[in-house]
């Protein structure tokens, strides 16, 4: 899933890896040669990974209200069901 904020595009990924759930937030900006990894962490469940990604997003964009948060459920790998 990609989310645009200002001049940057953020890739948000939630996927199962080796029995855990990996969550990533990577920022791509035209003004930078390399992307910035804001989050790369593993959790024991999809729900915990979703909560972790939401927390990091809120730290990156503290001015956003809960209503402005992207639907991170869309970032969950399409070939598995959350849970």
PDB file of N, CA and C in Angstrom, residues 22-68:
ATOM      1  N   UNK A  22       5.568  -9.233   9.784  1.00  0.00           N
ATOM      2  CA  UNK A  22       6.509  -8.149   9.557  1.00  0.00           C
ATOM      3  C   UNK A  22       5.745  -6.903   9.135  1.00  0.00           C
ATOM      4  N   UNK A  23       6.081  -5.788   9.764  1.00  0.00           N
ATOM      5  CA  UNK A  23       5.503  -4.502   9.387  1.00  0.00           C
ATOM      6  C   UNK A  23       6.606  -3.565   8.955  1.00  0.00           C
ATOM      7  N   UNK A  24       6.396  -2.882   7.833  1.00  0.00           N
ATOM      8  CA  UNK A  24       7.397  -1.944   7.309  1.00  0.00           C
ATOM      9  C   UNK A  24       6.725  -0.647   6.895  1.00  0.00           C
ATOM     10  N   UNK A  25       7.434   0.447   7.149  1.00  0.00           N
ATOM     11  CA  UNK A  25       7.074   1.746   6.584  1.00  0.00           C
ATOM     12  C   UNK A  25       8.351   2.290   5.952  1.00  0.00           C
ATOM     13  N   UNK A  26       8.322   2.481   4.642  1.00  0.00           N
ATOM     14  CA  UNK A  26       9.489   2.962   3.905  1.00  0.00           C
ATOM     15  C   UNK A  26       9.084   4.233   3.160  1.00  0.00           C
ATOM     16  N   UNK A  27       9.891   5.285   3.316  1.00  0.00           N
ATOM     17  CA  UNK A  27       9.611   6.572   2.670  1.00  0.00           C
ATOM     18  C   UNK A  27      10.482   6.737   1.431  1.00  0.00           C
ATOM     19  N   UNK A  28       9.837   7.095   0.332  1.00  0.00           N
ATOM     20  CA  UNK A  28      10.528   7.401  -0.922  1.00  0.00           C
ATOM     21  C   UNK A  28      10.293   8.879  -1.233  1.00  0.00           C
ATOM     22  N   UNK A  29      11.367   9.615  -1.471  1.00  0.00           N
ATOM     23  CA  UNK A  29      11.261  11.037  -1.798  1.00  0.00           C
ATOM     24  C   UNK A  29      12.189  11.340  -2.965  1.00  0.00           C
ATOM     25  N   UNK A  30      11.743  12.197  -3.859  1.00  0.00           N
ATOM     26  CA  UNK A  30      12.558  12.567  -5.012  1.00  0.00           C
ATOM     27  C   UNK A  30      13.833  13.288  -4.590  1.00  0.00           C
ATOM     28  N   UNK A  31      13.805  13.947  -3.442  1.00  0.00           N
ATOM     29  CA  UNK A  31      14.967  14.710  -2.996  1.00  0.00           C
ATOM     30  C   UNK A  31      16.047  13.829  -2.362  1.00  0.00           C
ATOM     31  N   UNK A  32      15.764  12.530  -2.206  1.00  0.00           N
ATOM     32  CA  UNK A  32      16.744  11.622  -1.604  1.00  0.00           C
ATOM     33  C   UNK A  32      17.089  10.503  -2.574  1.00  0.00           C
ATOM     34  N   UNK A  33      18.336  10.093  -2.557  1.00  0.00           N
ATOM     35  CA  UNK A  33      18.776   9.011  -3.429  1.00  0.00           C
ATOM     36  C   UNK A  33      18.267   7.667  -2.910  1.00  0.00           C
ATOM     37  N   UNK A  34      18.368   7.468  -1.602  1.00  0.00           N
ATOM     38  CA  UNK A  34      17.952   6.198  -0.994  1.00  0.00           C
ATOM     39  C   UNK A  34      16.680   6.370  -0.196  1.00  0.00           C
ATOM     40  N   UNK A  35      15.853   5.343  -0.127  1.00  0.00           N
ATOM     41  CA  UNK A  35      14.646   5.420   0.701  1.00  0.00           C
ATOM     42  C   UNK A  35      15.007   5.396   2.185  1.00  0.00           C
ATOM     43  N   UNK A  36      14.092   5.894   3.006  1.00  0.00           N
ATOM     44  CA  UNK A  36      14.269   5.891   4.455  1.00  0.00           C
ATOM     45  C   UNK A  36      13.339   4.835   5.046  1.00  0.00           C
ATOM     46  N   UNK A  37      13.905   3.920   5.807  1.00  0.00           N
ATOM     47  CA  UNK A  37      13.099   2.897   6.485  1.00  0.00           C
ATOM     48  C   UNK A  37      12.734   3.453   7.856  1.00  0.00           C
ATOM     49  N   UNK A  38      11.441   3.730   8.057  1.00  0.00           N
ATOM     50  CA  UNK A  38      10.967   4.264   9.327  1.00  0.00           C
ATOM     51  C   UNK A  38      10.576   3.145  10.287  1.00  0.00           C
ATOM     52  N   UNK A  39      10.251   1.994   9.743  1.00  0.00           N
ATOM     53  CA  UNK A  39       9.856   0.865  10.585  1.00  0.00           C
ATOM     54  C   UNK A  39      10.140  -0.432   9.851  1.00  0.00           C
ATOM     55  N   UNK A  40      10.729  -1.375  10.563  1.00  0.00           N
ATOM     56  CA  UNK A  40      10.886  -2.741  10.075  1.00  0.00           C
ATOM     57  C   UNK A  40      10.944  -3.605  11.332  1.00  0.00           C
ATOM     58  N   UNK A  41       9.813  -4.214  11.669  1.00  0.00           N
ATOM     59  CA  UNK A  41       9.700  -4.941  12.933  1.00  0.00           C
ATOM     60  C   UNK A  41       8.795  -6.148  12.746  1.00  0.00           C
ATOM     61  N   UNK A  42       9.004  -7.168  13.565  1.00  0.00           N
ATOM     62  CA  UNK A  42       8.162  -8.364  13.535  1.00  0.00           C
ATOM     63  C   UNK A  42       7.338  -8.472  14.806  1.00  0.00           C
ATOM     64  N   UNK A  43       6.096  -8.937  14.646  1.00  0.00           N
ATOM     65  CA  UNK A  43       5.182  -9.166  15.755  1.00  0.00           C
ATOM     66  C   UNK A  43       4.643 -10.587  15.664  1.00  0.00           C
ATOM     67  N   UNK A  44       4.014 -11.048  16.735  1.00  0.00           N
ATOM     68  CA  UNK A  44       3.507 -12.423  16.769  1.00  0.00           C
ATOM     69  C   UNK A  44       2.150 -12.575  16.108  1.00  0.00           C
ATOM     70  N   UNK A  45       1.427 -11.476  15.890  1.00  0.00           N
ATOM     71  CA  UNK A  45       0.109 -11.575  15.251  1.00  0.00           C
ATOM     72  C   UNK A  45      -0.110 -10.400  14.308  1.00  0.00           C
ATOM     73  N   UNK A  46      -1.061 -10.574  13.427  1.00  0.00           N
ATOM     74  CA  UNK A  46      -1.411  -9.504  12.481  1.00  0.00           C
ATOM     75  C   UNK A  46      -1.970  -8.293  13.224  1.00  0.00           C
ATOM     76  N   UNK A  47      -2.800  -8.541  14.235  1.00  0.00           N
ATOM     77  CA  UNK A  47      -3.380  -7.424  15.000  1.00  0.00           C
ATOM     78  C   UNK A  47      -2.296  -6.604  15.693  1.00  0.00           C
ATOM     79  N   UNK A  48      -1.300  -7.286  16.268  1.00  0.00           N
ATOM     80  CA  UNK A  48      -0.195  -6.582  16.920  1.00  0.00           C
ATOM     81  C   UNK A  48       0.615  -5.790  15.896  1.00  0.00           C
ATOM     82  N   UNK A  49       0.811  -6.354  14.714  1.00  0.00           N
ATOM     83  CA  UNK A  49       1.538  -5.650  13.653  1.00  0.00           C
ATOM     84  C   UNK A  49       0.773  -4.410  13.196  1.00  0.00           C
ATOM     85  N   UNK A  50      -0.532  -4.535  13.026  1.00  0.00           N
ATOM     86  CA  UNK A  50      -1.352  -3.377  12.641  1.00  0.00           C
ATOM     87  C   UNK A  50      -1.254  -2.276  13.693  1.00  0.00           C
ATOM     88  N   UNK A  51      -1.322  -2.649  14.968  1.00  0.00           N
ATOM     89  CA  UNK A  51      -1.228  -1.668  16.050  1.00  0.00           C
ATOM     90  C   UNK A  51       0.150  -1.006  16.048  1.00  0.00           C
ATOM     91  N   UNK A  52       1.210  -1.779  15.807  1.00  0.00           N
ATOM     92  CA  UNK A  52       2.561  -1.232  15.765  1.00  0.00           C
ATOM     93  C   UNK A  52       2.760  -0.260  14.618  1.00  0.00           C
ATOM     94  N   UNK A  53       2.225  -0.595  13.460  1.00  0.00           N
ATOM     95  CA  UNK A  53       2.320   0.300  12.302  1.00  0.00           C
ATOM     96  C   UNK A  53       1.541   1.583  12.574  1.00  0.00           C
ATOM     97  N   UNK A  54       0.360   1.479  13.178  1.00  0.00           N
ATOM     98  CA  UNK A  54      -0.422   2.679  13.517  1.00  0.00           C
ATOM     99  C   UNK A  54       0.341   3.580  14.493  1.00  0.00           C
ATOM    100  N   UNK A  55       0.952   2.960  15.508  1.00  0.00           N
ATOM    101  CA  UNK A  55       1.709   3.754  16.490  1.00  0.00           C
ATOM    102  C   UNK A  55       2.862   4.510  15.816  1.00  0.00           C
ATOM    103  N   UNK A  56       3.610   3.827  14.956  1.00  0.00           N
ATOM    104  CA  UNK A  56       4.737   4.492  14.283  1.00  0.00           C
ATOM    105  C   UNK A  56       4.235   5.608  13.377  1.00  0.00           C
ATOM    106  N   UNK A  57       3.141   5.370  12.659  1.00  0.00           N
ATOM    107  CA  UNK A  57       2.582   6.390  11.773  1.00  0.00           C
ATOM    108  C   UNK A  57       2.187   7.623  12.586  1.00  0.00           C
ATOM    109  N   UNK A  58       1.598   7.391  13.756  1.00  0.00           N
ATOM    110  CA  UNK A  58       1.196   8.518  14.599  1.00  0.00           C
ATOM    111  C   UNK A  58       2.407   9.289  15.126  1.00  0.00           C
ATOM    112  N   UNK A  59       3.532   8.607  15.314  1.00  0.00           N
ATOM    113  CA  UNK A  59       4.763   9.309  15.706  1.00  0.00           C
ATOM    114  C   UNK A  59       5.327  10.113  14.537  1.00  0.00           C
ATOM    115  N   UNK A  60       5.206   9.579  13.326  1.00  0.00           N
ATOM    116  CA  UNK A  60       5.686  10.300  12.147  1.00  0.00           C
ATOM    117  C   UNK A  60       4.821  11.515  11.843  1.00  0.00           C
ATOM    118  N   UNK A  61       3.511  11.386  12.073  1.00  0.00           N
ATOM    119  CA  UNK A  61       2.552  12.453  11.747  1.00  0.00           C
ATOM    120  C   UNK A  61       1.654  12.732  12.944  1.00  0.00           C
ATOM    121  N   UNK A  62       2.200  13.340  13.998  1.00  0.00           N
ATOM    122  CA  UNK A  62       1.410  13.572  15.217  1.00  0.00           C
ATOM    123  C   UNK A  62       0.238  14.538  15.008  1.00  0.00           C
ATOM    124  N   UNK A  63       0.294  15.335  13.949  1.00  0.00           N
ATOM    125  CA  UNK A  63      -0.793  16.284  13.693  1.00  0.00           C
ATOM    126  C   UNK A  63      -2.035  15.613  13.104  1.00  0.00           C
ATOM    127  N   UNK A  64      -1.907  14.378  12.623  1.00  0.00           N
ATOM    128  CA  UNK A  64      -3.049  13.653  12.053  1.00  0.00           C
ATOM    129  C   UNK A  64      -3.979  13.178  13.160  1.00  0.00           C
ATOM    130  N   UNK A  65      -5.270  13.349  12.943  1.00  0.00           N
ATOM    131  CA  UNK A  65      -6.249  12.809  13.885  1.00  0.00           C
ATOM    132  C   UNK A  65      -6.497  11.338  13.557  1.00  0.00           C
ATOM    133  N   UNK A  66      -7.170  10.633  14.445  1.00  0.00           N
ATOM    134  CA  UNK A  66      -7.482   9.224  14.195  1.00  0.00           C
ATOM    135  C   UNK A  66      -8.273   9.054  12.907  1.00  0.00           C
ATOM    136  N   UNK A  67      -9.108  10.024  12.586  1.00  0.00           N
ATOM    137  CA  UNK A  67      -9.922   9.950  11.375  1.00  0.00           C
ATOM    138  C   UNK A  67      -9.065  10.092  10.112  1.00  0.00           C
ATOM    139  N   UNK A  68      -7.888  10.710  10.242  1.00  0.00           N
ATOM    140  CA  UNK A  68      -7.014  10.925   9.084  1.00  0.00           C
ATOM    141  C   UNK A  68      -6.052   9.775   8.833  1.00  0.00           C
TER     142      UNK A  68
END
